[in-house]
Amino acid sequence: MNFASIEMILMITLASGVLAYLIGKLNAKLGSIVTILVSMYVTIAVIYFGYNGELVITTEYLPLVTFKVTNIGLFFASTVTFVFAMVSFFNPFFIDKYKFKALYSMLYIFSLVGILGVFFTDNFMTLFVFFEFTVWSSMFLIPMGKSTKSTTLYFAMSTIGSFALLYAIFLMRSQSGSFDIDQGLAMVSGAKATWTYILLSVAAFAKLGAFPLHLWLPKVLGDAPDPVTAVFSGGLEKLGAFVAVMGLVRLAPVSFNIGAIDMDFARYVIAFIGSITIIIGTLMAIRQDDAKKLLAYSSMSNGGYIIVALTIGNGIAISGALYHVLAHAIASAAAFLAIAAVARKTNTTKMSELGGMIHNMPITYMVYLIAIISMAGIPPMGGFISKWMIFQAVINKGLPIIAIGVFFGSIGSFLYVFRPLAALFLGQQLPEYKHLKEAPFFMVLPMIILSGLIIYTGVLPNYILGKINEIVVDLGATAVTITEYTITGFNGTIHPALISGMFGVGVFVAFLIFITFKKSKKVTLMDTYTAGEFIYTEELLHYSVDFYAPLERLYEKYIHIMEKTYDSIRNKIAEVGHFFKYYFFTNKPEVSVFWIVIIVSLLLWGESLW
Amino acid sequence: MSAVLLIAVPLLAAFISILNKKLAPVLLLLVSLFNIVSIFFYSLGTITIGGFEAPYGISLVLDNYSLIGLIVINIAFFLVLLISYEKVKKVATVLLVALAGLNGLLLTGDLFNLFVFIEVSGIAAYLISTTNKKYVATFNYLVIGTVGSSFYLLGLIILYAMVGTLNMSDMALRISSEGISAANLSLPFLFMFIGLGVEAKLLPFNSWVKGILGNSNKLVGPMIASVYAGTISLVFGRILTSVFVVSDRLGLILTVILLVGIVAGETMAFASTKLREILLYSSIAQASLVIILFLEGITGWAVMMVIANVISKLVLFAIASYTSDELKTDEVDNLKGIFSKNKIIGVAFTIASLSVSGLPLFMGFVVKMNVLTSIFDGEDYLLAAVILLTSIVEGVYFVRVLIKLWYNKEDAKTINYNFVIKYIVSVLAVLLIVFGTYTTVLNDQVETVNEVFEIGGNE
Amino acid sequence: MLQYAAIVLIMLGLYGILTQRNVIKIILSLNIMEIGLNLFIISVGYVTDGIAPIMTTNHNTNSLIYVDPLPQALVLTAIVIGVGTTALGLAIAKNIYSKYGTFELDEMEEE
Amino acid sequence: MKNFLALILTLFLGFLIMSSLNNNIAFPKFGEANIGDRVSDAYIDRDVTENPGDVIFGETDGLESGPANIVTAIVADYRSFDTLGEVTVLFVSALGVALLLGTKKQKRLEIDFHPNFMLRVGSKALFGVILMTGIYISIHGHLTPGGGFPGGSMIATSMLLLYLADDNFRAKVKGFKILESIAGSLYVLIGIIGLIIGGSFLVNILDTGVIGELFSAGIIPIVYVLIGLKVGSEISNVIDNFLTEEGA
């Protein structure tokens, strides 16, 4: 038995999903510990054996189910399984909060199975099966959290995505004659190629949560159980990126070329939507009060970066996008986990209800700080490297309108990522949270590992970029020039380690100054007054509420447009239903007879006219 | 042994059973069991009745197509009996007749005989539906059903006048050899299509469905929605594949009507708030889809879809009807959280509805994928798009229902589902998973079914 | 022509079903439609100058011109089935009456 | 408005059907049916299994189907299976009427009309005649127009007469049930015996005799008598159900 064959990994994982359920029936905590073991096993198997070239395919079990190890699949799989493994450490601490405890463990593992299947196949049908499998197993994780409302929305959007994917698959099959991924992508041509391009984009958008299919992302991440949010943002969302690579990079749509920038129109439209996604994500993130929702919108806008980069499609853009996938996956996982750690103690993620947690949870604070620095694209974290590469690509391609979006998002992220930091961890401490302790060791451990990785990706990106370069070559683009310590873009070369070193020195100096010349005084929440009146109630005069009120007012009117659109679509569907009900199902026998007569008449009339 | 026993034995039992009321239900179970067991002993072929060869005598056709149908329908029938045994007692004789009628529908190779069996099973269905105690609804069913079968008969007679035979395969033969144009055939075919369409719940001939299934108890729901619907779909399939010669124009128009039916069914289910109504509208959509597949010539997978529907609708309607029998309500909002108290039932319902909406691991998915493959092979991109779009709507309302029934309420009512229904629905749910993962069985069956029609039909 | 008369009867029945709101009248309309249908079936088998398909001492061989006997056999079946449906319909009508006290569908409360 | 619309619609549909039939070259005009092309040709010639040559009333024997009445030959022999189905339809609807109208019937329906003595006695006398006619028609179904269904209806008519002429009259419903059950079961059993002996369901296992004689046509007269009894008892049952109600 080869434990490093893909079939074996999938089988074992699937079986242990059932096992986790059975054990979870006896003892919920034990069941959730199974999730840790399984996801650790999968992570080690994928990363260790995968990059040693020992991950193999042993047999072909079923006619349409075939597996294949590709560089890109391996890259995505390592990223996502790693996130799954890290998050799984949180499961035992949260399991008591769920309604169906054993089921949670099972579905958690099933989602992992689904996602692995997607990354390790060369067959579209297999890909779709696992894609859908992921959808329904992750779908039932959502309602175990705060609210069940967003589940249906998630399902609807996901299904739009997966059916777009399915349609594209069949379109490709009609030209290539098989479900083979490489053949399908290579052989599709003409109008069908354009359609496939569009449909695959829709699929990618739905999964990435890009405009206009973004609505599920904040709602689901707001509602889902806290560890699951990390999985969604750091793991499941990346399915969209995977599909996007397939569609946006490997397909050549045929519409017409925009001469000025030498770019296909369809491609430009997608890039444009990507930049809109960035802008909307940023604007929406700015006005959130719930930290999870804020991060969700930030995930959305980061998805936009990936889309923009992939549409440009040259070597540096693709590796920027892929590096961004990795950087964002670990950064957002870390951020969500940090918030989950807080929420486990306080039972809220609303910024207006929290404050001063740094005194209780300093490590969590540090993890969160590192994560958001990466998300904002500031050195020395991984997010900086990827954003730098994407900027290089956008500027070089000369896309002014899209560049506006990209830069806006970058600046905007400064505006929002530091808000939860300030609101949750800094500021005045709430009396009721005074006695909270730092999270237990097994929760802190994955967060520390994640932050270590964030820093590593920022300081020494070259090993991973080397792996990404292999993918880039696979995709037919030119590899990015990298040396041991440098990356060369279109207009310059950076030394991440050097930058990081300088940055580190700067921070150190600042810290010294802060310590030596400390002038502030620590006060309790009640130690204040307004307009000469002392405050007697313990209500929080929280400074992070309405932080950017003037800015928000600018676009306040427009923020619900998409929600309204979807609501009206839903209402329209229901209206059509009511219409049919009213005219066909009236409890009167003559109605059916009437329709029979009408239809026969019309058809016969038609026959006689023709 | 001859497959005519599948019809004769229930009839004999029906005639005997009126003598003793207490014995009737036992007899019913025994006969139903006998049917299931005996199916496996009959040899394939055409069975003549009265010793007269087709087309002069009536002949029954036992080929792979009808065999699959017989197995599925008889087993489903038996399971429905077990689920609703206390309701069965009063109408045991009627159910025996219904069983004979359903088997007759599946077996017969004669168009007029088909009409007789439509009436036999139809009248039995009216009577079964009276156990709902909604007489106006039953009356509607009766009126529309009678008009429908009259139209079928009218079409059949016109066809007889033109062709001079009633046997299905002979009819197909004569139509092609005499070279009767599709335009001339469109009138009788249209009538017959509508007649069968009434029974098969096709929009817009189906206003009876709401009254019957919307108020269904645990006998009527699974019986009409699963067993009857499956049978009629298969009958439709046989006629469409082996008798009808539909002109392109008529075929297009019928497809459009059926597509409207799918859209209407799914949107109506989307707009409904009652559990049974959601299910019944969704089954309207499914019925239309199956007929489209038969029209398009995707016979094998259409049969599989019928089977998948029989299984999943049986589970869904059994649970929905049982629940509303117990709680006297089927508003989804009033049923919140019931599955968290009745996990087995809930899991079975979940699996069945996920299968219907076509999610992987379950039978519905395999069927849907293969159906789509065939549709794309036929380059029917619009049809595929409509099917996929409506599937989204379908999935959404099923998920909505599932989430509501699993979550949301702490003080959910506990319902004592008896162990019979628990076992049956869980076995069926497991079956859906087995067929959904071990697809070789399905592929083999599809091939045998397709062979039936490729080799010139049912000789 | 007989066939046209039959079709007129069928349409009359349909008209009745479309317009009547009284349970009994609807059943009557159904019956009219069925009679029309039966007439149509019979008419399909008619042969000009054909005799009834019964051998008697007067017509003692099968080499004569008979009308088509098959539609007659079919119509027999159709009539009996019609009787069955009508009986059932009337029984349901009686139940409806004892439940609502009226035969008018419009006067019943919506279920 | 509704009525007008319905009128227009039905007129329109009727016109379309007529013109469609009229334009249909394959559909024979009234009276121009070509029986030679139809399966019924074989029923008239009795040459489905083997060709007996010219069939002559009162002489030819050993035919595949013996009745002199060709319609009977079709109803009770060539297409006997349809007839079994038909009997079943009637059976199940009679049963349905009984189910729907309640099973605890004790007394006759109250009606305003009270028949006098003459009517009661006279109708009893007439009853026998009608009953006998009904039975006669059933038995002679293979020779003359008629058969089990009209015969059975006639038997039921005689019961109806008694019901109408006497407001206290109740038939023994239980007896009808037994009769109905036995007749039906025998019909199916004959079919099954045919399956065992003759190799196919409802095959004519008896000698068909000389065409035109009373004792000819094999099982057909037996079947027709059974049908007559069954139909008679079923319709009588229906009559009883409609004319009684729950009560003391």
PDB file of C-alpha atoms in Angstrom, chain D residues 3-144:
ATOM      1  CA  ASN D   3     -69.570  31.421 -21.740  1.00  0.00           C
ATOM      2  CA  PHE D   4     -69.034  33.362 -24.926  1.00  0.00           C
ATOM      3  CA  LEU D   5     -65.320  32.726 -24.828  1.00  0.00           C
ATOM      4  CA  ALA D   6     -65.933  29.048 -24.222  1.00  0.00           C
ATOM      5  CA  LEU D   7     -68.367  28.971 -27.120  1.00  0.00           C
ATOM      6  CA  ILE D   8     -65.914  30.609 -29.466  1.00  0.00           C
ATOM      7  CA  LEU D   9     -63.153  28.312 -28.333  1.00  0.00           C
ATOM      8  CA  THR D  10     -65.086  25.110 -28.697  1.00  0.00           C
ATOM      9  CA  LEU D  11     -66.504  26.177 -32.042  1.00  0.00           C
ATOM     10  CA  PHE D  12     -63.051  27.036 -33.210  1.00  0.00           C
ATOM     11  CA  LEU D  13     -61.599  23.756 -31.997  1.00  0.00           C
ATOM     12  CA  GLY D  14     -64.440  21.761 -33.505  1.00  0.00           C
ATOM     13  CA  PHE D  15     -63.949  23.489 -36.810  1.00  0.00           C
ATOM     14  CA  LEU D  16     -60.232  22.840 -36.713  1.00  0.00           C
ATOM     15  CA  ILE D  17     -60.654  19.169 -35.913  1.00  0.00           C
ATOM     16  CA  MET D  18     -63.166  18.783 -38.701  1.00  0.00           C
ATOM     17  CA  SER D  19     -61.073  20.558 -41.271  1.00  0.00           C
ATOM     18  CA  SER D  20     -57.974  18.752 -40.123  1.00  0.00           C
ATOM     19  CA  LEU D  21     -59.710  15.413 -40.527  1.00  0.00           C
ATOM     20  CA  ASN D  22     -61.086  16.539 -43.834  1.00  0.00           C
ATOM     21  CA  ASN D  23     -57.691  17.480 -45.162  1.00  0.00           C
ATOM     22  CA  ASN D  24     -56.109  14.311 -43.883  1.00  0.00           C
ATOM     23  CA  ILE D  25     -55.726  12.025 -46.867  1.00  0.00           C
ATOM     24  CA  ALA D  26     -54.914   9.048 -44.697  1.00  0.00           C
ATOM     25  CA  PHE D  27     -58.137   9.397 -42.737  1.00  0.00           C
ATOM     26  CA  PRO D  28     -60.994   7.607 -44.553  1.00  0.00           C
ATOM     27  CA  LYS D  29     -64.149   9.582 -45.243  1.00  0.00           C
ATOM     28  CA  PHE D  30     -67.334   8.452 -43.577  1.00  0.00           C
ATOM     29  CA  GLY D  31     -68.473   5.150 -45.004  1.00  0.00           C
ATOM     30  CA  GLU D  32     -65.348   4.696 -47.086  1.00  0.00           C
ATOM     31  CA  ALA D  33     -63.369   2.729 -44.557  1.00  0.00           C
ATOM     32  CA  ASN D  34     -61.358  -0.007 -46.190  1.00  0.00           C
ATOM     33  CA  ILE D  35     -61.705  -2.941 -43.875  1.00  0.00           C
ATOM     34  CA  GLY D  36     -59.352  -5.010 -45.965  1.00  0.00           C
ATOM     35  CA  ASP D  37     -56.488  -2.882 -44.660  1.00  0.00           C
ATOM     36  CA  ARG D  38     -57.472  -3.253 -41.060  1.00  0.00           C
ATOM     37  CA  VAL D  39     -56.907  -5.974 -38.542  1.00  0.00           C
ATOM     38  CA  SER D  40     -60.673  -6.477 -38.310  1.00  0.00           C
ATOM     39  CA  ASP D  41     -60.590  -8.161 -41.685  1.00  0.00           C
ATOM     40  CA  ALA D  42     -58.972 -11.126 -40.000  1.00  0.00           C
ATOM     41  CA  TYR D  43     -61.619 -11.109 -37.286  1.00  0.00           C
ATOM     42  CA  ILE D  44     -64.371 -11.406 -39.868  1.00  0.00           C
ATOM     43  CA  ASP D  45     -62.562 -14.111 -41.800  1.00  0.00           C
ATOM     44  CA  ARG D  46     -61.391 -15.871 -38.611  1.00  0.00           C
ATOM     45  CA  ASP D  47     -57.989 -16.400 -40.150  1.00  0.00           C
ATOM     46  CA  VAL D  48     -55.713 -15.112 -37.475  1.00  0.00           C
ATOM     47  CA  THR D  49     -54.063 -18.435 -36.754  1.00  0.00           C
ATOM     48  CA  GLU D  50     -55.149 -20.471 -39.755  1.00  0.00           C
ATOM     49  CA  ASN D  51     -57.353 -19.843 -42.775  1.00  0.00           C
ATOM     50  CA  PRO D  52     -60.633 -21.775 -42.506  1.00  0.00           C
ATOM     51  CA  GLY D  53     -61.862 -20.656 -45.933  1.00  0.00           C
ATOM     52  CA  ASP D  54     -65.377 -19.320 -46.232  1.00  0.00           C
ATOM     53  CA  VAL D  55     -67.151 -19.470 -42.885  1.00  0.00           C
ATOM     54  CA  ILE D  56     -70.803 -20.510 -43.233  1.00  0.00           C
ATOM     55  CA  PHE D  57     -73.391 -20.026 -40.519  1.00  0.00           C
ATOM     56  CA  GLY D  58     -74.584 -23.333 -39.041  1.00  0.00           C
ATOM     57  CA  GLU D  59     -72.016 -25.435 -40.864  1.00  0.00           C
ATOM     58  CA  THR D  60     -68.408 -24.510 -40.240  1.00  0.00           C
ATOM     59  CA  ASP D  61     -67.003 -25.946 -37.047  1.00  0.00           C
ATOM     60  CA  GLY D  62     -63.756 -25.906 -35.174  1.00  0.00           C
ATOM     61  CA  LEU D  63     -63.077 -22.233 -35.841  1.00  0.00           C
ATOM     62  CA  GLU D  64     -60.398 -20.376 -33.900  1.00  0.00           C
ATOM     63  CA  SER D  65     -63.183 -18.214 -32.555  1.00  0.00           C
ATOM     64  CA  GLY D  66     -66.697 -19.582 -32.615  1.00  0.00           C
ATOM     65  CA  PRO D  67     -69.280 -16.815 -32.122  1.00  0.00           C
ATOM     66  CA  ALA D  68     -71.582 -15.916 -34.952  1.00  0.00           C
ATOM     67  CA  ASN D  69     -71.560 -12.386 -33.597  1.00  0.00           C
ATOM     68  CA  ILE D  70     -68.232 -11.042 -34.750  1.00  0.00           C
ATOM     69  CA  VAL D  71     -68.270  -8.235 -32.207  1.00  0.00           C
ATOM     70  CA  THR D  72     -68.576 -10.858 -29.498  1.00  0.00           C
ATOM     71  CA  ALA D  73     -65.722 -12.749 -31.039  1.00  0.00           C
ATOM     72  CA  ILE D  74     -63.617  -9.637 -30.628  1.00  0.00           C
ATOM     73  CA  VAL D  75     -64.898  -8.634 -27.218  1.00  0.00           C
ATOM     74  CA  ALA D  76     -64.750 -12.041 -25.586  1.00  0.00           C
ATOM     75  CA  ASP D  77     -62.100 -13.804 -27.550  1.00  0.00           C
ATOM     76  CA  TYR D  78     -59.682 -11.841 -29.683  1.00  0.00           C
ATOM     77  CA  ARG D  79     -59.543  -8.938 -27.275  1.00  0.00           C
ATOM     78  CA  SER D  80     -60.785 -10.654 -24.162  1.00  0.00           C
ATOM     79  CA  PHE D  81     -58.070  -9.038 -22.120  1.00  0.00           C
ATOM     80  CA  ASP D  82     -59.617  -5.633 -22.729  1.00  0.00           C
ATOM     81  CA  THR D  83     -62.872  -7.004 -21.464  1.00  0.00           C
ATOM     82  CA  LEU D  84     -61.232  -8.237 -18.307  1.00  0.00           C
ATOM     83  CA  GLY D  85     -59.905  -4.735 -17.808  1.00  0.00           C
ATOM     84  CA  GLU D  86     -63.318  -3.311 -18.527  1.00  0.00           C
ATOM     85  CA  VAL D  87     -64.909  -5.606 -15.971  1.00  0.00           C
ATOM     86  CA  THR D  88     -62.283  -4.465 -13.540  1.00  0.00           C
ATOM     87  CA  VAL D  89     -63.107  -0.833 -14.184  1.00  0.00           C
ATOM     88  CA  LEU D  90     -66.734  -1.475 -13.415  1.00  0.00           C
ATOM     89  CA  PHE D  91     -65.777  -3.562 -10.422  1.00  0.00           C
ATOM     90  CA  VAL D  92     -63.536  -0.928  -8.931  1.00  0.00           C
ATOM     91  CA  SER D  93     -65.964   1.880  -9.536  1.00  0.00           C
ATOM     92  CA  ALA D  94     -68.791  -0.077  -7.928  1.00  0.00           C
ATOM     93  CA  LEU D  95     -66.483  -0.740  -5.051  1.00  0.00           C
ATOM     94  CA  GLY D  96     -65.590   2.921  -4.972  1.00  0.00           C
ATOM     95  CA  VAL D  97     -69.209   3.929  -4.819  1.00  0.00           C
ATOM     96  CA  ALA D  98     -69.646   1.597  -1.873  1.00  0.00           C
ATOM     97  CA  LEU D  99     -66.551   3.021  -0.183  1.00  0.00           C
ATOM     98  CA  LEU D 100     -67.548   6.604  -0.772  1.00  0.00           C
ATOM     99  CA  LEU D 101     -71.136   6.320   0.269  1.00  0.00           C
ATOM    100  CA  GLY D 102     -70.293   4.641   3.527  1.00  0.00           C
ATOM    101  CA  THR D 103     -70.540   1.057   4.546  1.00  0.00           C
ATOM    102  CA  LYS D 104     -72.936   1.258   7.454  1.00  0.00           C
ATOM    103  CA  LYS D 105     -76.121   1.401   5.436  1.00  0.00           C
ATOM    104  CA  GLN D 106     -79.204   0.394   7.302  1.00  0.00           C
ATOM    105  CA  LYS D 107     -82.201   1.945   5.722  1.00  0.00           C
ATOM    106  CA  ARG D 108     -83.623   3.162   2.466  1.00  0.00           C
ATOM    107  CA  LEU D 109     -83.342   6.736   1.401  1.00  0.00           C
ATOM    108  CA  GLU D 110     -86.392   8.761   2.351  1.00  0.00           C
ATOM    109  CA  ILE D 111     -88.317   9.779  -0.742  1.00  0.00           C
ATOM    110  CA  ASP D 112     -91.640  11.539  -1.056  1.00  0.00           C
ATOM    111  CA  PHE D 113     -93.089   8.995  -3.371  1.00  0.00           C
ATOM    112  CA  HIS D 114     -94.924   6.032  -1.811  1.00  0.00           C
ATOM    113  CA  PRO D 115     -95.883   3.339  -4.290  1.00  0.00           C
ATOM    114  CA  ASN D 116     -99.261   1.673  -3.997  1.00  0.00           C
ATOM    115  CA  PHE D 117    -100.044  -2.005  -3.745  1.00  0.00           C
ATOM    116  CA  MET D 118    -100.656  -2.561  -7.434  1.00  0.00           C
ATOM    117  CA  LEU D 119     -97.340  -1.111  -8.393  1.00  0.00           C
ATOM    118  CA  ARG D 120     -95.540  -3.244  -5.857  1.00  0.00           C
ATOM    119  CA  VAL D 121     -97.087  -6.510  -6.939  1.00  0.00           C
ATOM    120  CA  GLY D 122     -97.062  -5.701 -10.615  1.00  0.00           C
ATOM    121  CA  SER D 123     -93.422  -4.771 -10.565  1.00  0.00           C
ATOM    122  CA  LYS D 124     -92.585  -8.036  -8.879  1.00  0.00           C
ATOM    123  CA  ALA D 125     -94.216  -9.876 -11.723  1.00  0.00           C
ATOM    124  CA  LEU D 126     -92.371  -7.764 -14.244  1.00  0.00           C
ATOM    125  CA  PHE D 127     -89.143  -8.300 -12.357  1.00  0.00           C
ATOM    126  CA  GLY D 128     -89.004 -11.959 -13.316  1.00  0.00           C
ATOM    127  CA  VAL D 129     -89.528 -11.221 -16.960  1.00  0.00           C
ATOM    128  CA  ILE D 130     -86.822  -8.601 -17.104  1.00  0.00           C
ATOM    129  CA  LEU D 131     -84.452 -10.803 -15.174  1.00  0.00           C
ATOM    130  CA  MET D 132     -85.033 -13.694 -17.521  1.00  0.00           C
ATOM    131  CA  THR D 133     -84.518 -11.472 -20.543  1.00  0.00           C
ATOM    132  CA  GLY D 134     -81.271 -10.286 -19.075  1.00  0.00           C
ATOM    133  CA  ILE D 135     -80.029 -13.793 -18.534  1.00  0.00           C
ATOM    134  CA  TYR D 136     -81.176 -14.787 -22.010  1.00  0.00           C
ATOM    135  CA  ILE D 137     -79.259 -11.939 -23.549  1.00  0.00           C
ATOM    136  CA  SER D 138     -76.143 -12.847 -21.616  1.00  0.00           C
ATOM    137  CA  ILE D 139     -76.262 -16.450 -22.680  1.00  0.00           C
ATOM    138  CA  HIS D 140     -76.957 -15.669 -26.326  1.00  0.00           C
ATOM    139  CA  GLY D 141     -74.236 -13.043 -26.565  1.00  0.00           C
ATOM    140  CA  HIS D 142     -72.254 -15.069 -29.058  1.00  0.00           C
ATOM    141  CA  LEU D 143     -75.195 -15.451 -31.438  1.00  0.00           C
ATOM    142  CA  THR D 144     -77.228 -12.273 -31.267  1.00  0.00           C
TER     143      THR D 144
END
